[in-house]
Coordinates of C-alpha atoms in Angstrom, one line a residue:
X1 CA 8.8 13.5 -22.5
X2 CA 12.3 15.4 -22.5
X3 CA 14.0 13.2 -20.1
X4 CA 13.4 10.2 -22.2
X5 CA 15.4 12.0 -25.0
X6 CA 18.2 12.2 -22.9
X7 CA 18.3 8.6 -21.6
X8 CA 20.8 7.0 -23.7
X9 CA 23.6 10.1 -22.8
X10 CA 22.7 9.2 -18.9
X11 CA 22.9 5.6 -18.8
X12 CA 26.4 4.8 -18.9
X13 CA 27.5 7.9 -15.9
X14 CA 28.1 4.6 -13.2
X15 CA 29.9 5.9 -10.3
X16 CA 30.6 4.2 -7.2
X17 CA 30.3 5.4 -3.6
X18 CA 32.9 3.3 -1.2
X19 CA 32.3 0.6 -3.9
X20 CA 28.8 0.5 -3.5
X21 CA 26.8 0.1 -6.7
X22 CA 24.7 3.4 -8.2
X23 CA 21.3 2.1 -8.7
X24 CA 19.0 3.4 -11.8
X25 CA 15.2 3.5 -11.9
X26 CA 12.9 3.6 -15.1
X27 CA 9.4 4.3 -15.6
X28 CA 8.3 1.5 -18.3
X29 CA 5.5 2.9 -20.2
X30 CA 2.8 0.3 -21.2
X31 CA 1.1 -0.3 -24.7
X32 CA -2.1 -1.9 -23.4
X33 CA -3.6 -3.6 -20.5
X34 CA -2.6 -7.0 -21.3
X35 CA -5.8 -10.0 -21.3
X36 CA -7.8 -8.3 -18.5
X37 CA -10.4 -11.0 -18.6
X38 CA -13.8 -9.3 -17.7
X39 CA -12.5 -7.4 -14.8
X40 CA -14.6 -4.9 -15.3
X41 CA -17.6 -7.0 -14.3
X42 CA -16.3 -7.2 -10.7
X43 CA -14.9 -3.9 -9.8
X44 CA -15.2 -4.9 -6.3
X45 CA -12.1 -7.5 -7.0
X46 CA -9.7 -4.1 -7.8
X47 CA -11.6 -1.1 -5.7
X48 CA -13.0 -1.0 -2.4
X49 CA -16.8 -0.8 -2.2
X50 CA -17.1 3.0 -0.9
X51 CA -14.7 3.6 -4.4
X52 CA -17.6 2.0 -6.1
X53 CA -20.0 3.7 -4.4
X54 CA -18.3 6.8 -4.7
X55 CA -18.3 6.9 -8.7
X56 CA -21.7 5.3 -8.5
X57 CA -23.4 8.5 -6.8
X58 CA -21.5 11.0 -9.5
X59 CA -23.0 8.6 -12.6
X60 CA -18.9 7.7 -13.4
X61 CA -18.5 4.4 -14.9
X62 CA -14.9 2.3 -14.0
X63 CA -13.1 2.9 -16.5
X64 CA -10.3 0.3 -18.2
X65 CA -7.9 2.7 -16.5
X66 CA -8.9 1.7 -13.3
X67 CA -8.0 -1.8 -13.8
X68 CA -4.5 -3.2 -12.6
X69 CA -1.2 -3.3 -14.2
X70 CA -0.8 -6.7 -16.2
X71 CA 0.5 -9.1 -13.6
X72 CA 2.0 -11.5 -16.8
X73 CA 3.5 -7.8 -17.8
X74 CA 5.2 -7.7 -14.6
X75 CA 6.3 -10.8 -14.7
X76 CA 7.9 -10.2 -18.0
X77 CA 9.6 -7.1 -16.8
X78 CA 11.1 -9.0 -13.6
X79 CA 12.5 -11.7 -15.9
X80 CA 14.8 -9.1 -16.4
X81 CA 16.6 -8.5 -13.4
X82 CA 14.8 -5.3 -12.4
X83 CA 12.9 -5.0 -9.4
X84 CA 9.8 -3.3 -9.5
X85 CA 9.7 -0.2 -7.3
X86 CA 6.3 1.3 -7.8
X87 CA 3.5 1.2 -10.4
X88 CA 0.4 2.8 -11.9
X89 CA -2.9 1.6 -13.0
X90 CA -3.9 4.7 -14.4
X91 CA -1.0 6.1 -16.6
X92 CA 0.0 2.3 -17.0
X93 CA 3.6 2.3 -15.7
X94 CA 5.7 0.6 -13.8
X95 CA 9.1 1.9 -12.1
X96 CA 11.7 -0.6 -11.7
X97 CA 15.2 -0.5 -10.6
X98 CA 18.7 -2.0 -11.2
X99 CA 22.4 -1.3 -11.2
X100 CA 22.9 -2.4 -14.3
X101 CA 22.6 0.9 -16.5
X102 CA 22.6 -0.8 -19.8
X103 CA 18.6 -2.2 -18.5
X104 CA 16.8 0.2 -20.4
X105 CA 17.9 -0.8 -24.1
X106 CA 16.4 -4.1 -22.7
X107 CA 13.1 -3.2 -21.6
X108 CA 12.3 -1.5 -24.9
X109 CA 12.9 -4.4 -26.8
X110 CA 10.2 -6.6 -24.9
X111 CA 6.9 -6.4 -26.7
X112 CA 4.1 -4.8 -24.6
X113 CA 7.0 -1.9 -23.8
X114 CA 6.0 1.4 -25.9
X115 CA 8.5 4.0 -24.1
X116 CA 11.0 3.9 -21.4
X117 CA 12.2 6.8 -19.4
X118 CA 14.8 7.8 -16.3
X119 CA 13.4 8.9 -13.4
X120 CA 16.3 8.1 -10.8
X121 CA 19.8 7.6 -9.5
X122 CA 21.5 6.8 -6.2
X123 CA 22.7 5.2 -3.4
X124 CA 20.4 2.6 -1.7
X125 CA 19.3 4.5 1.8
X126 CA 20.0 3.2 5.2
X127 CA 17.1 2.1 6.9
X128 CA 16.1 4.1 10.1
X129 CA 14.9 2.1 12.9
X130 CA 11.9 2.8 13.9
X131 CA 11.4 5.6 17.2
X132 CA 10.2 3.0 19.9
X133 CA 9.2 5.6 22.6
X134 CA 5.5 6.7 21.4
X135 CA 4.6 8.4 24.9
X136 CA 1.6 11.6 24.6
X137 CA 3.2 14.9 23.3
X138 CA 1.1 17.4 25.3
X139 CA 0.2 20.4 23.6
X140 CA 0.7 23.3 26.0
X141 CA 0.3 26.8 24.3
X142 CA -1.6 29.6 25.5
X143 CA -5.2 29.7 25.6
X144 CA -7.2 32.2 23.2
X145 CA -10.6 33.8 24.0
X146 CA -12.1 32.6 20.5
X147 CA -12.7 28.6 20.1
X148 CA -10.5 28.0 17.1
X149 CA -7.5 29.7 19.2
X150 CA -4.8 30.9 17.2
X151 CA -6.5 29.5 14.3
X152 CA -9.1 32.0 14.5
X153 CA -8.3 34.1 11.4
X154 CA -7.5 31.2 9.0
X155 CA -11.1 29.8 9.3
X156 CA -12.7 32.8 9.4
X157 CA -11.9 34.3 6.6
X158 CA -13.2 31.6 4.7
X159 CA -16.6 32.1 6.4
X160 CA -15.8 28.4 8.0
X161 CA -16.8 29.5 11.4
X162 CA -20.6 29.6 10.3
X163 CA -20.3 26.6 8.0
X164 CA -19.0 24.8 11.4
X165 CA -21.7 26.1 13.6
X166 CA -24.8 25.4 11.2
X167 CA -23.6 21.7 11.9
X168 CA -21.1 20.6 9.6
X169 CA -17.3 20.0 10.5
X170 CA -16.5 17.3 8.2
X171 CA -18.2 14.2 9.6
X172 CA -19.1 11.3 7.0
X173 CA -16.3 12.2 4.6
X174 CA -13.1 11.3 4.3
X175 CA -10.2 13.0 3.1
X176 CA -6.6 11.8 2.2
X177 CA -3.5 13.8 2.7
X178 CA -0.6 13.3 0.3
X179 CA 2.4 14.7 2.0
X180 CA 6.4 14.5 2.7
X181 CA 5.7 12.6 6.3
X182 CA 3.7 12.8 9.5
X183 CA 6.2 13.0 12.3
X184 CA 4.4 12.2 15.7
X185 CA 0.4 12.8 14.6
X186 CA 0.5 9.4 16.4
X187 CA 1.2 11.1 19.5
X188 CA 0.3 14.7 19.6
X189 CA -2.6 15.2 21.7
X190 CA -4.4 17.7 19.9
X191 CA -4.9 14.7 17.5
X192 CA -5.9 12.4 19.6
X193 CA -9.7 12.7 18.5
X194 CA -8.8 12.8 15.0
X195 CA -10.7 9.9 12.6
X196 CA -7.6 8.1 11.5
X197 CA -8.2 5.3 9.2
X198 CA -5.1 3.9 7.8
X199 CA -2.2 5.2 6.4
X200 CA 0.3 4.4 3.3
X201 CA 3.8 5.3 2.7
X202 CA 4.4 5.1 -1.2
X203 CA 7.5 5.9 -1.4
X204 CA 8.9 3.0 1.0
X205 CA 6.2 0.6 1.5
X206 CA 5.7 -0.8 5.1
X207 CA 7.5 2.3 6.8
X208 CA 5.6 4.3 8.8
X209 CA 4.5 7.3 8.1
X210 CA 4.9 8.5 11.5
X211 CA 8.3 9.0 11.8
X212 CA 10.5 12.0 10.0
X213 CA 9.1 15.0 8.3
X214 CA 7.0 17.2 10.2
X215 CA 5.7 18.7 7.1
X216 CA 2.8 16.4 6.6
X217 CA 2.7 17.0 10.4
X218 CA 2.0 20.9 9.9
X219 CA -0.4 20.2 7.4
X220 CA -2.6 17.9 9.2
X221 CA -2.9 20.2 12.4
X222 CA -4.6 23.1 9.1
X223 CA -8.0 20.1 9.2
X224 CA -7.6 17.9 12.0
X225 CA -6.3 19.7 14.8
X226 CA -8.8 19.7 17.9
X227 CA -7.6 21.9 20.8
X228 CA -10.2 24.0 21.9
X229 CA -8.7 27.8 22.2
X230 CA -5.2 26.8 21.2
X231 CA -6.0 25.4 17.1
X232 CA -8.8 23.9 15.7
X233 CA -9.1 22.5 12.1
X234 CA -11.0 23.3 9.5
X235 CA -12.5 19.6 9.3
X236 CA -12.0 18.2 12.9
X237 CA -15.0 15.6 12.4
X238 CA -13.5 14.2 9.0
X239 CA -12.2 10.7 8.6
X240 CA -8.6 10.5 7.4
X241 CA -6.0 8.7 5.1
X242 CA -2.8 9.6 5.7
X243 CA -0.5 8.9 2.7
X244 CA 3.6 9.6 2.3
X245 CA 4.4 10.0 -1.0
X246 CA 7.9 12.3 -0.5
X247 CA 11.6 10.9 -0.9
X248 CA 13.3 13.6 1.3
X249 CA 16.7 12.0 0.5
X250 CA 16.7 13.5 -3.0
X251 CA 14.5 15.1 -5.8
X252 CA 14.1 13.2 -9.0
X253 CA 11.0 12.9 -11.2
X254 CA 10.4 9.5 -9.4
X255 CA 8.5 11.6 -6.7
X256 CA 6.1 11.8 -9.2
X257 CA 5.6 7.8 -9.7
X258 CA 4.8 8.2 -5.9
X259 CA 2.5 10.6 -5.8
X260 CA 0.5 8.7 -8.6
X261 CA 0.9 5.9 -6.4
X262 CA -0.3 7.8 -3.4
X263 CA -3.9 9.2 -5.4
X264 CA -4.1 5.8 -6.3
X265 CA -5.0 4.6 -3.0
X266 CA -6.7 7.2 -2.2
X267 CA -9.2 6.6 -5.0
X268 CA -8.8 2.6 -4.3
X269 CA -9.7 2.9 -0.7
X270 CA -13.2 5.6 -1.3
X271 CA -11.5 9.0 -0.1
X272 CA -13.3 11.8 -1.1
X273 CA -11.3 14.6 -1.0
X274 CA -8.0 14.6 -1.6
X275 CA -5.4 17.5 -0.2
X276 CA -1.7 17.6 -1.8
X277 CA 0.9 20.3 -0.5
X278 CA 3.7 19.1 -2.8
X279 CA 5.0 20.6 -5.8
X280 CA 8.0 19.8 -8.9
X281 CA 9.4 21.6 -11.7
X282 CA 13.5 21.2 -10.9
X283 CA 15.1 17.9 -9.9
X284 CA 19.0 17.3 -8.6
X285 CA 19.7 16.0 -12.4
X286 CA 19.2 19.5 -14.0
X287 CA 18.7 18.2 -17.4
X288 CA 15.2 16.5 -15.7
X289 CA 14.0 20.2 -15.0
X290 CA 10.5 21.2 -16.2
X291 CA 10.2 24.3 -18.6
X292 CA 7.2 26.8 -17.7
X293 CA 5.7 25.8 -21.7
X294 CA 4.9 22.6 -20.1
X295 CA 2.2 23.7 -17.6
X296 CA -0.4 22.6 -20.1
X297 CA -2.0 19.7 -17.6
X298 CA -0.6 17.1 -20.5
X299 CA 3.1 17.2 -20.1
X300 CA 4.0 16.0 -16.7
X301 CA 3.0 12.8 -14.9
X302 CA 1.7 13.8 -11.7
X303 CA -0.9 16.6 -13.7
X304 CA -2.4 14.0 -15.8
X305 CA -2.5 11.9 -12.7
X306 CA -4.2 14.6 -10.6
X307 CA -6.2 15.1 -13.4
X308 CA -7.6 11.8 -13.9
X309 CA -8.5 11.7 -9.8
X310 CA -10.6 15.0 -10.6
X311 CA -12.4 13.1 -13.6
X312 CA -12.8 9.9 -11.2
X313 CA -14.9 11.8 -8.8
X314 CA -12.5 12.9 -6.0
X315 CA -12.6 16.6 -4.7
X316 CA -8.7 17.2 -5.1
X317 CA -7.3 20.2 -3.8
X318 CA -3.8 21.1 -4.8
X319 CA -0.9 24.2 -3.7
X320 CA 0.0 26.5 -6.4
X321 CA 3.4 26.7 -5.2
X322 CA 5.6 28.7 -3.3
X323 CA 7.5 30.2 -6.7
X324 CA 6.0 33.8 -7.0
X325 CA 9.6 35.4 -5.8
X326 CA 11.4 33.1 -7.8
X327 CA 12.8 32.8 -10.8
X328 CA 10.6 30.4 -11.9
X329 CA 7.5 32.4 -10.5
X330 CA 4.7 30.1 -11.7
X331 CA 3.0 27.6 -10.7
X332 CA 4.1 24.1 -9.9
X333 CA 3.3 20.8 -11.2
X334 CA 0.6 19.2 -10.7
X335 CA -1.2 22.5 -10.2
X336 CA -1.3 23.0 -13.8
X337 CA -4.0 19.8 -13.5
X338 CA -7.1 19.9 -15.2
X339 CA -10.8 19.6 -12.5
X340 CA -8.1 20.2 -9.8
X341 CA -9.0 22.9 -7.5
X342 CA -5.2 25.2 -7.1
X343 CA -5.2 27.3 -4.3
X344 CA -2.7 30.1 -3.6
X345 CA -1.9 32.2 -0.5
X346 CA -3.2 35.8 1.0
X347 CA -2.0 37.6 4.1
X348 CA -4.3 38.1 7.0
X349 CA -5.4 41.2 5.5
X350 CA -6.3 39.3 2.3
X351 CA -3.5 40.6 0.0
X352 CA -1.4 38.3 -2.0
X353 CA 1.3 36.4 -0.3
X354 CA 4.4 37.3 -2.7
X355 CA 5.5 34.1 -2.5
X356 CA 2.6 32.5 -3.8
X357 CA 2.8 31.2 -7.3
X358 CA 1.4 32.6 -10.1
X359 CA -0.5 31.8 -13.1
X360 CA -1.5 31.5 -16.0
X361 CA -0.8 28.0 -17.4
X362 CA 0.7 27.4 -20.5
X363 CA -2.6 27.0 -22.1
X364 CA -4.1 29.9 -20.9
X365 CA -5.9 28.6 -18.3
X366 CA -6.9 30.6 -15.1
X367 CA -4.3 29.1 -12.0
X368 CA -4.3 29.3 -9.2
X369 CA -8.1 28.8 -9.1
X370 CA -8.5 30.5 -5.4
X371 CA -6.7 31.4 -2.5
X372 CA -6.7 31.1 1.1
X373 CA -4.8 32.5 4.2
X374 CA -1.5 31.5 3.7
X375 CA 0.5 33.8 5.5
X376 CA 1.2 33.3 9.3
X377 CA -0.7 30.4 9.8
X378 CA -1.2 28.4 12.9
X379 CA 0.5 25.3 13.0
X380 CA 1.4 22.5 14.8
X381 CA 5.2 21.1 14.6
X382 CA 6.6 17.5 15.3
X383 CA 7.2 18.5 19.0
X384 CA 3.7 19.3 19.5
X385 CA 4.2 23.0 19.8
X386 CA 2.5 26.0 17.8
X387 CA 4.3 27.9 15.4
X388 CA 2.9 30.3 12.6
X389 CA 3.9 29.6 9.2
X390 CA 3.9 30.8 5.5
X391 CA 3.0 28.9 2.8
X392 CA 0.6 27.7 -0.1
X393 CA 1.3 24.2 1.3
X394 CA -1.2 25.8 4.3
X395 CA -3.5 27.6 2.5
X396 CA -4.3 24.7 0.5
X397 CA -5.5 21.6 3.4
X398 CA -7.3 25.3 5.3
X399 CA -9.2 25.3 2.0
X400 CA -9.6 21.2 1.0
X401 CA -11.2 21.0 5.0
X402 CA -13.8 23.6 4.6
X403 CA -14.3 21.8 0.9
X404 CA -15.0 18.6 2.7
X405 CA -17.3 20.0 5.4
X406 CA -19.1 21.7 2.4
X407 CA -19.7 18.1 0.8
X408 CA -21.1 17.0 4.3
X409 CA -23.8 19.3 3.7
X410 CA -24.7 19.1 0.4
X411 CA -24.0 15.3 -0.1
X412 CA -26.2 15.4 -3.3
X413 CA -23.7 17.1 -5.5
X414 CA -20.5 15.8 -7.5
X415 CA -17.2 16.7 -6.5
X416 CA -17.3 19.3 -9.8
X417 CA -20.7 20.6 -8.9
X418 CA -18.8 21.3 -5.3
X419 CA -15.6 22.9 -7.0
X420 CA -17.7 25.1 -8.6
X421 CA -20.3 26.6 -5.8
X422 CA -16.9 27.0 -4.0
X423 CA -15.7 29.4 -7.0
X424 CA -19.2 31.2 -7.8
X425 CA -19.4 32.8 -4.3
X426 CA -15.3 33.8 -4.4
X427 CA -14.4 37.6 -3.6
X428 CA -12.7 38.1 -7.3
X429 CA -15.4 35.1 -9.4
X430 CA -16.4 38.5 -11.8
X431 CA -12.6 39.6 -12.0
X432 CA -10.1 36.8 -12.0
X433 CA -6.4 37.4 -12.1
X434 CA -3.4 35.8 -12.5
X435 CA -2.3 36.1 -8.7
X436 CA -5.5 35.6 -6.8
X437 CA -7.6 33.7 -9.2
X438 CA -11.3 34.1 -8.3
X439 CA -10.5 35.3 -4.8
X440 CA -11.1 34.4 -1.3
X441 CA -14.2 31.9 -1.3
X442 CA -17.5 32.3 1.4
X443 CA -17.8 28.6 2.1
X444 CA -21.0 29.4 4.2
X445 CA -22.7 31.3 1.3
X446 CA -21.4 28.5 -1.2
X447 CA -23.6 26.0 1.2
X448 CA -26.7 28.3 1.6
X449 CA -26.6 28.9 -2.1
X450 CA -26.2 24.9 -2.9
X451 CA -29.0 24.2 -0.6
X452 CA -31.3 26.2 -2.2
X453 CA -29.9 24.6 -5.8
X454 CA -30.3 21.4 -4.5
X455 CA -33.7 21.7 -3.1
X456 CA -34.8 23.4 -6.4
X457 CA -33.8 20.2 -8.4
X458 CA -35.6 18.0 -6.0
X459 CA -38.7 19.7 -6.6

């Protein structure tokens, strides 16, 4: 990749802050798995049984992807003096971290390394403590005549209204967010009948996800929200994940490493659906930047990553970006992803958003795949109060909800069997564009469709 080109020009820029050392991290590319034994007899030992289960029902075998990072590899790597920060099963990596800039020529010479590449700099953060006072944030807002309240528009214009009211709102499935933080979803009530069930900061292990950005927050309260005539999500009756994978402090291609980590467990834990409002192409190191000829799905980490959850039978729904009035204009990474469903943003009267990134990828491919209302949308903030905002990081969990009630009712079908009956029935499936994709998808037509496809097979 380009920035491991320029790693011997970066390592020796030590500076100091009040004498405090400048840390380094690298991303240790792997040659193999190491002895992994018959591991792949006992998936159970590495994935949790609704994983299995998961790629059982879709006929996907575990892959020697799927199995852990070498722990003797690890080993030999921390013999150096780095600590490990973060790792990946799938791309076989490991991130790990020292002051000592000169590391890197190190770690190439050991014998299982095959590239090495730097993904960060800095100053170690202070640790926050911890916001004690957890009392109920009430969500007082005035009261619409419709049910979904100010979400009204955003569901229906995806036809989710129907889907909702012909039974299915998400129960049985479980979806994991990957986001930037989930400031106070622990104690908004309009939450407080959402399915939580666990969450996972990659970035910073241990800390909680709860406190911090509001982002995460915003895009939770698109599914989850359940406020009769003030907001209601798209998937209210959904079981949840909710995973951190943002460093807010700074931007470096680290973020990626996280986000791996964060699909990861996702995967590892059975999630079926996976909704990711976070995008990269420039970093604080400009010589790190992404060029637009590498939105091929191959070139960046997080793509292939994203890619390889879509291959691994999760339902991963991913923003095109919020680039289309920017220089840059195109899509972000990892919407560029291959079997990952890139969704862009319309207005409430179903025009394109202008700042809603635009395809196509560097290989021709059509992105984004759909859109959905992203403009105006009703949200929820950190303080518990609506607000209506713009953004494909919106349009995109409005979607991934709908996508999940969907699989509730046709429980039959793969994750790519539901990707596609979600872009058959789209306004634009006849007349794609680079803007809109296939259009504005009928997720009630998309289930009476796939019911009668189903009940065809079966016959």
């Amino acid at each position: 990749m380009k920035y491991c080109l320029l790693l011997i020009g970066l390592l020796f820029s030590i500076s100091t802050r009040c004498a405090e050392p400048e840390y380094f991290r690298f991303r240790v590319y792997l040659k193999d798995k190491g002895d992994c034994g018959n591991l792949l007899a006992t998936p159970e030992s590495f994935l949790s049984e609704r994983a299995v289960g998961r790629r059982a029902r879709q006929h996907l075998l575990i892959a020697k992807s799927d199995l852990p990072v070498s722990s003797n590899y690890k080993k030999s790597l921390s013999a150096t003096g780095a600590r490990i920060v973060t790792e990946s099963k799938w791309m076989n990596t490991v991130v790990v971290e020292s002051a000592d800039s000169s590391l890197a020529f190190r770690l190439k010479e050991l014998p299982m390394v095959d590239s090495v590449c730097y993904v960060w700099k800095g100053f170690k953060a202070d640790t926050q403590p911890a916001d004690e006072s957890r009392t109920l944030i009430a969500v007082d807002e005035e009261k619409e005549k419709s049910y979904y309240g100010h979400a009204d528009t955003q569901v229906k214009m995806l036809n989710g209204k129907k889907l909702h009211r012909a039974g299915f709102k998400g129960s049985g499935v479980q979806i994991a967010v990957i986001d930037a933080g989930f400031a106070n979803v622990d104690r908004i009530d309009a939450f407080r009948s959402a399915k939580i069930l666990g969450t996972y900061d990659a970035s910073v292990p241990g800390r909680s996800v709860f406190e911090g950005d509001e982002h995460g927050t915003k895009v939770f309260s698109c599914l989850a929200a359940n406020a009769p005539h003030v907001i209601v999500g798209t998937a209210p009756e959904a079981s949840y994940w909710l995973i951190k994978s943002e460093d807010t402090q700074s931007e470096y291609p680290i973020e990626e490493d996280y986000w791996v980590a964060a699909v990861e467990f996702a995967d590892s834990v059975g999630a079926d659906v996976v909704t990711s409002s976070l995008g990269y192409y420039s970093y604080d190191d400009a010589s790190l930047n992404y060029e637009p000829e590498q939105l091929d799905g191959k070139s960046s980490l997080i793509s292939r990553a994203a890619s390889k959850a879509a291959a691994k039978g999760l339902l991963v729904f991913t923003s095109a970006g919020n680039e289309g009035g920017a220089s840059w204009h195109k899509i972000t990474f990892p919407a560029d992803a291959f079997g990952a469903v890139t969704v862009g943003a319309v207005t409430e009267n179903k025009s394109p958003c202008s700042f809603s990134s635009c395809g196509f990828t560097a290989d021709g491919r059509l992105k984004p795949d759909i859109v959905s209302m992203g403009g105006g949308c009703a949200v929820l903030e950190a303080d518990g109060k609506l607000c209506f905002a713009d953004g494909t990081s919106f349009s995109t969990p409005i979607l991934a909800g709908l996508g999940a009630c969907l699989w509730q009712a046709l429980p039959k079908l793969t994750a790519e069997e539901i990707k596609m009956l979600i872009f058959r029935y789209a306004s634009m499936n006849d007349k794609p564009n680079a803007s809109m994709g296939r259009g504005i998808p009928d997720m009630y037509k998309s289930y009476k469709k796939g019911g009668k496809h189903v009940a065809g097979r079966n016959r």
